[in-house]
Short mmCIF file of C-alpha atoms and ligand atoms in Angstrom, two decimals:
data_model
loop_
_atom_site.label_atom_id
_atom_site.label_comp_id
_atom_site.label_asym_id
_atom_site.label_seq_id
_atom_site.Cartn_x
_atom_site.Cartn_y
_atom_site.Cartn_z
CA MET Z 141 116.65 83.21 92.88
CA LEU Z 142 117.91 86.58 93.96
CA THR Z 143 121.50 86.52 95.18
CA CYS Z 144 123.31 89.26 97.12
CA GLY Z 145 126.81 89.57 98.54
CA ILE Z 146 127.63 91.74 101.54
CA VAL Z 147 130.69 93.98 101.23
CA GLY Z 148 132.21 96.68 103.42
CA LEU Z 149 135.21 97.59 105.51
CA PRO Z 150 136.05 95.48 108.58
CA LEU Z 151 133.90 96.03 111.67
CA SER Z 152 131.15 97.87 109.86
CA GLY Z 153 128.37 95.54 111.01
CA LYS Z 154 128.19 93.19 108.02
CA THR Z 155 127.89 89.96 109.95
CA THR Z 156 125.45 91.55 112.40
CA LEU Z 157 123.22 92.50 109.46
CA PHE Z 158 123.69 89.08 107.85
CA SER Z 159 122.56 87.34 111.06
CA LEU Z 160 119.58 89.64 111.39
CA LEU Z 161 118.51 88.96 107.81
CA THR Z 162 119.07 85.22 107.73
CA GLY Z 163 118.76 84.16 111.36
CA TYR Z 164 122.13 82.43 111.00
CA THR Z 165 125.24 83.50 112.87
CA PRO Z 166 128.38 82.14 111.24
CA PRO Z 167 131.26 80.90 113.40
CA GLU Z 168 133.86 83.58 113.98
CA GLY Z 169 136.87 83.80 111.70
CA LYS Z 170 135.24 82.31 108.61
CA PRO Z 171 135.98 84.47 105.56
CA SER Z 172 132.53 83.88 104.10
CA ALA Z 173 129.15 82.42 104.94
CA ILE Z 174 125.99 81.85 102.98
CA ALA Z 175 122.32 81.63 104.02
CA MET Z 176 118.80 82.43 102.88
CA ALA Z 177 116.74 85.40 104.03
CA ASP Z 178 112.97 85.80 103.81
CA VAL Z 179 111.59 88.90 102.14
CA PRO Z 180 109.01 90.11 104.66
CA ASP Z 181 105.74 90.97 102.96
CA VAL Z 182 102.55 91.83 104.80
CA ARG Z 183 100.55 90.67 101.77
CA VAL Z 184 101.85 87.14 102.32
CA ASP Z 185 100.84 87.35 105.97
CA ILE Z 186 97.32 88.39 105.04
CA LEU Z 187 96.96 85.74 102.32
CA SER Z 188 98.22 83.17 104.75
CA ALA Z 189 95.63 84.20 107.33
CA MET Z 190 92.98 83.93 104.61
CA TYR Z 191 93.89 80.47 103.26
CA GLN Z 192 95.35 78.91 106.41
CA PRO Z 193 97.76 76.90 104.25
CA ARG Z 194 99.97 74.08 105.50
CA LYS Z 195 102.96 76.06 104.31
CA THR Z 196 103.72 79.75 103.86
CA VAL Z 197 106.73 80.73 101.80
CA TYR Z 198 108.07 84.27 101.54
CA GLY Z 199 110.26 85.56 98.75
CA GLN Z 200 113.83 84.44 99.26
CA ILE Z 201 117.19 86.11 98.91
CA GLN Z 202 120.41 84.18 99.09
CA ILE Z 203 122.96 86.24 100.99
CA THR Z 204 126.69 85.77 101.25
CA ASP Z 205 128.55 87.44 104.11
CA LEU Z 206 132.19 88.29 103.62
CA ALA Z 207 135.10 89.33 105.78
CA GLY Z 208 135.87 93.04 105.58
CA LEU Z 209 137.85 94.45 102.68
CA SER Z 210 140.86 96.48 103.69
CA GLU Z 211 142.54 99.12 101.62
CA GLY Z 212 144.96 97.59 99.13
CA THR Z 213 143.57 94.05 99.28
CA GLY Z 214 141.17 94.20 96.34
CA LYS Z 215 143.61 92.65 93.90
CA SER Z 216 144.51 89.75 96.10
CA ALA Z 217 141.30 89.14 98.04
CA ALA Z 218 140.51 85.65 96.77
CA PHE Z 219 137.55 85.41 99.13
CA LEU Z 220 135.82 88.05 97.02
CA ASN Z 221 135.30 85.34 94.42
CA SER Z 222 132.59 83.80 96.53
CA ILE Z 223 130.39 86.78 95.69
CA ARG Z 224 131.34 87.08 92.02
CA PRO Z 225 128.11 85.42 90.92
CA ALA Z 226 125.89 87.62 93.12
CA GLN Z 227 123.36 89.79 91.28
CA ALA Z 228 123.68 92.70 93.68
CA LEU Z 229 125.91 93.90 96.49
CA ILE Z 230 124.74 95.00 99.92
CA HIS Z 231 127.36 97.53 100.89
CA VAL Z 232 127.47 98.17 104.64
CA ILE Z 233 128.93 101.51 105.68
CA ARG Z 234 129.86 102.25 109.26
CA ALA Z 235 128.62 105.48 110.83
CA PHE Z 236 128.65 104.48 114.51
CA GLU Z 237 131.50 104.89 117.01
CA GLY Z 238 131.03 101.58 118.80
CA ASP Z 239 133.23 99.63 121.19
CA TYR Z 240 135.78 98.60 118.59
CA PRO Z 241 137.64 101.44 116.94
CA HIS Z 242 137.09 101.97 113.24
CA PRO Z 243 140.02 100.35 111.37
CA LEU Z 244 140.92 103.75 109.87
CA GLY Z 245 140.61 105.55 113.19
CA SER Z 246 137.66 107.79 112.33
CA ILE Z 247 134.10 107.73 111.09
CA ASP Z 248 133.94 108.95 107.50
CA PRO Z 249 131.25 107.15 105.50
CA LEU Z 250 132.01 108.80 102.17
CA ARG Z 251 135.71 107.88 102.44
CA ASP Z 252 134.80 104.29 103.30
CA PHE Z 253 132.36 104.11 100.41
CA ASN Z 254 135.09 105.21 98.02
CA ILE Z 255 137.66 102.81 99.45
CA VAL Z 256 135.41 99.79 99.07
CA ASN Z 257 134.44 100.75 95.55
CA HIS Z 258 138.08 101.24 94.67
CA GLU Z 259 138.91 97.79 96.02
CA LEU Z 260 136.13 96.32 93.89
CA LEU Z 261 137.59 98.10 90.89
CA LEU Z 262 141.03 96.65 91.66
CA ALA Z 263 139.49 93.20 91.91
CA ASP Z 264 137.95 93.66 88.45
CA MET Z 265 141.28 94.85 87.10
CA ALA Z 266 142.95 91.75 88.51
CA LEU Z 267 140.36 89.59 86.78
CA VAL Z 268 141.07 91.17 83.40
CA GLU Z 269 144.83 91.08 83.91
CA THR Z 270 144.77 87.41 84.87
CA ARG Z 271 142.83 86.63 81.73
CA LEU Z 272 145.23 88.69 79.61
CA ASP Z 273 148.23 86.97 81.20
CA ARG Z 274 146.75 83.58 80.52
CA ILE Z 275 146.27 84.46 76.87
CA ALA Z 276 149.77 85.92 76.61
CA SER Z 277 151.37 82.84 78.12
CA ALA Z 278 149.67 80.48 75.71
CA SER Z 279 152.14 79.35 73.04
CA LYS Z 280 149.87 80.40 70.22
CA VAL Z 281 147.00 82.85 70.51
CA LYS Z 282 144.09 81.61 68.48
CA GLY Z 283 140.34 81.37 68.08
CA PRO Z 284 138.15 82.75 70.86
CA ASP Z 285 141.13 84.05 72.86
CA LYS Z 286 142.31 86.13 69.95
CA GLU Z 287 138.86 87.63 69.51
CA GLN Z 288 138.62 88.39 73.21
CA LEU Z 289 141.94 90.21 73.34
CA PRO Z 290 140.87 93.66 72.07
CA VAL Z 291 137.80 93.82 74.29
CA LEU Z 292 139.84 92.77 77.33
CA GLU Z 293 142.25 95.59 76.60
CA LYS Z 294 139.34 97.98 76.27
CA CYS Z 295 138.10 96.89 79.71
CA LEU Z 296 141.54 97.22 81.25
CA ASN Z 297 142.06 100.74 79.92
CA HIS Z 298 138.66 101.75 81.18
CA LEU Z 299 139.35 100.33 84.65
CA LEU Z 300 142.78 101.98 84.68
CA GLU Z 301 140.94 105.28 84.38
CA GLU Z 302 139.21 104.35 87.65
CA LYS Z 303 135.86 103.95 85.92
CA PRO Z 304 133.41 101.18 86.83
CA MET Z 305 132.49 98.57 84.22
CA SER Z 306 128.88 99.74 84.42
CA GLN Z 307 130.00 102.89 82.58
CA LEU Z 308 131.75 101.10 79.74
CA GLN Z 309 129.90 101.16 76.44
CA LEU Z 310 130.10 97.74 74.83
CA THR Z 311 128.52 96.40 71.68
CA GLU Z 312 126.40 93.28 71.89
CA GLU Z 313 129.24 91.40 70.19
CA GLU Z 314 131.79 92.61 72.74
CA ARG Z 315 129.49 91.56 75.54
CA GLN Z 316 129.25 88.11 74.04
CA LEU Z 317 133.03 87.90 73.93
CA LEU Z 318 133.23 88.77 77.62
CA GLN Z 319 130.79 86.10 78.62
CA GLY Z 320 132.00 84.23 81.63
CA LEU Z 321 133.69 87.30 83.07
CA VAL Z 322 131.67 88.83 85.89
CA PHE Z 323 132.59 92.27 87.19
CA PHE Z 324 131.98 93.71 90.63
CA THR Z 325 131.81 97.23 89.27
CA ASP Z 326 128.94 96.16 87.03
CA LYS Z 327 126.72 95.17 89.94
CA PRO Z 328 124.11 97.42 91.51
CA GLN Z 329 124.58 98.21 95.19
CA LEU Z 330 122.25 98.70 98.08
CA LEU Z 331 124.04 100.99 100.51
CA VAL Z 332 123.17 100.23 104.10
CA VAL Z 333 124.43 102.98 106.36
CA ASN Z 334 124.87 101.64 109.88
CA LEU Z 335 124.08 104.69 112.01
CA ALA Z 336 124.76 105.35 115.66
CA GLU Z 337 121.54 104.80 117.63
CA GLU Z 338 121.31 108.46 118.58
CA ASP Z 339 121.57 109.48 114.91
CA LEU Z 340 118.55 107.46 113.77
CA GLY Z 341 116.17 109.72 111.93
CA THR Z 342 118.74 112.50 111.58
CA ASN Z 343 120.34 113.65 108.38
CA PRO Z 344 124.10 114.09 108.89
CA PRO Z 345 125.77 116.24 106.19
CA TRP Z 346 127.74 113.34 104.65
CA LEU Z 347 124.48 111.44 104.15
CA SER Z 348 123.25 113.77 101.42
CA ALA Z 349 126.54 113.31 99.59
CA LEU Z 350 126.14 109.53 99.76
CA LYS Z 351 122.53 109.82 98.64
CA THR Z 352 123.62 111.84 95.64
CA VAL Z 353 126.27 109.33 94.46
CA SER Z 354 123.87 106.51 95.05
CA SER Z 355 121.06 108.02 93.01
CA GLU Z 356 123.45 109.05 90.21
CA LYS Z 357 124.33 105.39 89.83
CA GLY Z 358 120.73 104.20 90.07
CA TRP Z 359 121.52 102.46 93.36
CA ARG Z 360 119.57 102.44 96.61
CA ILE Z 361 120.47 103.65 100.03
CA LEU Z 362 118.94 103.21 103.47
CA THR Z 363 119.93 103.91 107.04
CA LEU Z 364 119.47 101.74 110.10
CA SER Z 365 121.18 100.93 113.37
CA ALA Z 366 122.26 97.31 113.46
CA LYS Z 367 122.43 97.56 117.23
CA ILE Z 368 118.81 98.72 117.48
CA GLU Z 369 117.77 96.08 114.94
CA MET Z 370 119.32 93.45 117.20
CA GLU Z 371 117.31 94.75 120.11
CA ILE Z 372 114.11 94.79 118.05
CA SER Z 373 114.68 91.20 116.93
CA GLN Z 374 114.84 90.03 120.54
CA LEU Z 375 111.44 91.46 121.49
CA ASN Z 376 108.03 89.86 121.09
CA PRO Z 377 105.70 91.44 118.50
CA GLU Z 378 103.83 93.72 120.95
CA GLU Z 379 107.03 94.98 122.54
CA GLN Z 380 108.44 95.56 119.06
CA THR Z 381 105.53 97.81 118.14
CA VAL Z 382 105.97 99.90 121.28
CA PHE Z 383 109.75 100.10 120.95
CA MET Z 384 109.64 101.08 117.27
CA ALA Z 385 107.00 103.72 117.99
CA GLU Z 386 109.28 105.22 120.64
CA LEU Z 387 112.08 105.40 118.10
CA ASN Z 388 109.76 106.71 115.46
CA ILE Z 389 110.48 103.88 113.02
CA SER Z 390 107.64 102.23 111.16
CA GLU Z 391 109.21 98.84 110.44
CA PRO Z 392 112.42 96.96 111.15
CA GLY Z 393 115.29 98.08 108.90
CA THR Z 394 115.92 94.47 107.97
CA ALA Z 395 112.51 94.30 106.26
CA LEU Z 396 113.53 97.37 104.30
CA VAL Z 397 116.84 95.81 103.24
CA ALA Z 398 115.13 92.80 101.67
CA ARG Z 399 112.51 94.94 99.91
CA GLU Z 400 115.04 97.46 98.62
CA ALA Z 401 117.20 94.64 97.27
CA TYR Z 402 114.15 93.52 95.29
CA SER Z 403 113.49 96.91 93.80
CA LEU Z 404 117.19 97.54 93.14
CA LEU Z 405 117.05 94.60 90.74
CA GLY Z 406 113.69 95.59 89.29
CA LEU Z 407 111.93 92.61 90.80
CA ILE Z 408 108.24 92.35 91.62
CA ALA Z 409 106.39 89.73 93.65
CA PHE Z 410 103.51 87.58 92.48
CA PHE Z 411 101.69 85.05 94.61
CA THR Z 412 100.30 81.54 94.39
CA VAL Z 413 97.63 80.66 96.91
CA GLY Z 414 95.79 77.62 98.18
CA THR Z 415 95.15 75.53 101.25
CA ASP Z 416 98.39 73.68 100.59
CA GLU Z 417 100.68 76.65 100.19
CA VAL Z 418 100.71 80.43 100.03
CA ARG Z 419 103.86 81.58 98.36
CA ALA Z 420 105.56 84.70 97.04
CA TRP Z 421 107.71 84.50 93.91
CA ALA Z 422 110.09 87.02 92.42
CA LEU Z 423 109.78 88.08 88.82
CA LYS Z 424 111.52 90.69 86.70
CA HIS Z 425 109.40 93.80 86.19
CA GLY Z 426 107.86 93.49 82.73
CA ASP Z 427 107.98 89.69 82.56
CA THR Z 428 104.99 87.79 81.21
CA ALA Z 429 102.70 85.06 82.51
CA VAL Z 430 104.77 82.36 80.86
CA GLU Z 431 107.87 83.62 82.69
CA ALA Z 432 105.89 83.50 85.91
CA ALA Z 433 105.00 79.90 85.08
CA ARG Z 434 108.67 79.13 84.45
CA THR Z 435 109.60 80.60 87.80
CA ILE Z 436 107.33 78.08 89.48
CA HIS Z 437 108.38 75.10 87.38
CA SER Z 438 109.68 74.62 83.84
CA ASP Z 439 106.85 72.14 83.17
CA LEU Z 440 104.32 74.89 83.79
CA ALA Z 441 105.96 77.05 81.13
CA ARG Z 442 106.26 74.18 78.68
CA GLY Z 443 102.64 73.16 79.02
CA PHE Z 444 101.27 76.65 79.59
CA ILE Z 445 97.65 77.06 78.49
CA ARG Z 446 96.35 80.13 80.31
CA ALA Z 447 96.61 81.79 83.69
CA ASP Z 448 93.93 82.93 86.10
CA VAL Z 449 94.92 86.27 87.56
CA MET Z 450 93.46 88.50 90.25
CA SER Z 451 95.11 91.26 92.18
CA TYR Z 452 96.01 91.00 95.83
CA GLU Z 453 94.32 94.36 96.40
CA ASP Z 454 90.99 93.12 95.05
CA LEU Z 455 91.15 89.87 96.96
CA ASN Z 456 92.05 91.60 100.18
CA GLN Z 457 89.30 94.17 99.73
CA LEU Z 458 86.53 91.77 98.71
CA GLY Z 459 87.56 88.98 101.02
CA SER Z 460 87.19 85.90 98.81
CA GLU Z 461 88.04 84.59 95.35
CA ILE Z 462 84.31 84.13 94.67
CA ALA Z 463 83.59 87.77 95.45
CA VAL Z 464 86.41 88.86 93.13
CA LYS Z 465 85.03 86.67 90.34
CA GLU Z 466 81.47 87.94 90.84
CA LYS Z 467 82.71 91.49 90.39
CA GLY Z 468 84.38 90.43 87.16
CA LEU Z 469 87.83 91.24 88.50
CA ALA Z 470 89.36 87.83 87.87
CA HIS Z 471 90.94 87.44 84.44
CA LEU Z 472 91.93 84.58 82.25
CA VAL Z 473 95.12 85.68 80.48
CA GLY Z 474 97.49 84.31 77.86
CA LYS Z 475 101.25 83.89 77.62
CA ASP Z 476 101.95 87.53 76.84
CA TYR Z 477 100.15 89.04 79.80
CA VAL Z 478 102.58 91.26 81.75
CA VAL Z 479 102.45 90.21 85.38
CA LYS Z 480 101.99 93.04 87.89
CA ASP Z 481 103.33 93.34 91.41
CA GLY Z 482 100.80 91.73 93.72
CA ASP Z 483 99.12 89.52 91.11
CA ILE Z 484 97.74 86.23 92.37
CA VAL Z 485 98.40 83.73 89.63
CA HIS Z 486 97.10 80.27 88.92
CA ILE Z 487 98.66 78.57 85.90
CA ARG Z 488 96.58 76.22 83.78
CA PHE Z 489 98.89 73.83 82.03
CA ASN Z 490 99.07 70.52 80.28
CA VAL Z 491 102.20 68.41 79.87
N1 GTP N 1631 127.40 100.36 118.66
C1 GTP N 1631 127.20 99.59 117.62
N2 GTP N 1631 127.94 98.49 117.46
C2 GTP N 1631 127.71 97.72 116.37
C3 GTP N 1631 126.73 98.04 115.41
N3 GTP N 1631 126.75 97.10 114.45
C4 GTP N 1631 127.70 96.24 114.78
N4 GTP N 1631 128.30 96.60 115.94
C5 GTP N 1631 129.38 95.92 116.65
O1 GTP N 1631 130.56 96.02 115.88
C6 GTP N 1631 131.32 94.82 115.95
C7 GTP N 1631 131.56 94.27 114.58
O2 GTP N 1631 130.33 93.88 114.01
P1 GTP N 1631 130.28 92.77 112.87
O3 GTP N 1631 128.88 92.66 112.45
O4 GTP N 1631 130.99 91.55 113.26
O5 GTP N 1631 131.14 93.54 111.76
P2 GTP N 1631 131.69 92.97 110.39
O6 GTP N 1631 131.53 94.07 109.41
O7 GTP N 1631 131.06 91.67 110.08
O8 GTP N 1631 133.23 92.77 110.73
P3 GTP N 1631 134.29 91.89 109.91
O9 GTP N 1631 133.61 90.63 109.47
O10 GTP N 1631 135.38 91.66 110.88
O11 GTP N 1631 134.72 92.72 108.76
C8 GTP N 1631 130.51 93.87 116.83
O12 GTP N 1631 131.02 93.94 118.14
C9 GTP N 1631 129.11 94.44 116.75
O13 GTP N 1631 128.37 94.14 117.91
C10 GTP N 1631 125.95 99.22 115.63
O14 GTP N 1631 125.06 99.56 114.85
N5 GTP N 1631 126.23 99.96 116.73
MG1 MG N 1632 131.91 89.81 109.60
#
């Protein structure tokens, strides 16, 4: 399952985005909250209309919302630990004036971006230092601890130079030694810039700077207005279409967030279909049919025989599985078949 943690300065719109994505509004004052979000996918909607299943399941992302990080708290912010295991960070950056003043008194997205990343770096530094302290306080340093020592020092020196862990070259052996230590500065980020409503569709000068840093790091960035998203979410589908057309936006920003999180992590979607259930599953780009089987259930991987595969595109175009088969576009594939985004997969197995 894909897991994301939301980070950002206080009052940037994190909880608003979290509620929009998950449909769950946490009680005020809680330092963290966790809920699932659907990954909207029109292909699932169309397959569902085709099969009329009892159950339709979209791709899922587990999202953790956090209280805002303030400058200088990174080292001590224990609540950050609730997102240590997350695969990616959704970093919300405030670019709207709003009713509550910005905690730093002005709107400066690039500054805020740097502050949050610096706090994450401090939190990583604290992690390494704690580990080093623990080793130092042991009466006798031995075994695995002793082996870990040099690589921990390497990490600390790197972080002291204000460099993220993602930029540290480590050998496979060093990585092994660090197992169990999870770094914030090693996680990819999806930057969500929370624009003022009137700035939607514009390109403020600081935005290009943010886009540049983001693409240098291989991260993703998108802009939305959480306030507008709230308004969209309260309309019925027809009203939504009209409202979004007026604003010149093609789909809700929340749909984009979920999709971008997928591609940030190099994930694709494959589908299983039937009258019982139509379901989207996430898979790493480049993974094979047997990995797809494992995603569904470990028994399917263990007893994997072959998989029937057709593409969503073909099925949608031709209208039925029979038509796809008649055209010779359905394939029986083995374990090593590389699953493509949009594949409809049926696993044949025997356990
Ligand atoms: N005008 C405007 N107000 C917004 C927008 N997004 C959020 N807000 C408001 O800003 C305030 C803070 O929003 P939250 O979503 O609670 O912010 P947060 O980042 O979770 O804040 P903390 O959890 O305290 O760090 C609320 O009053 C929101 O209604 C926006 O896009 N435009
Ligand atoms: Mg909040």
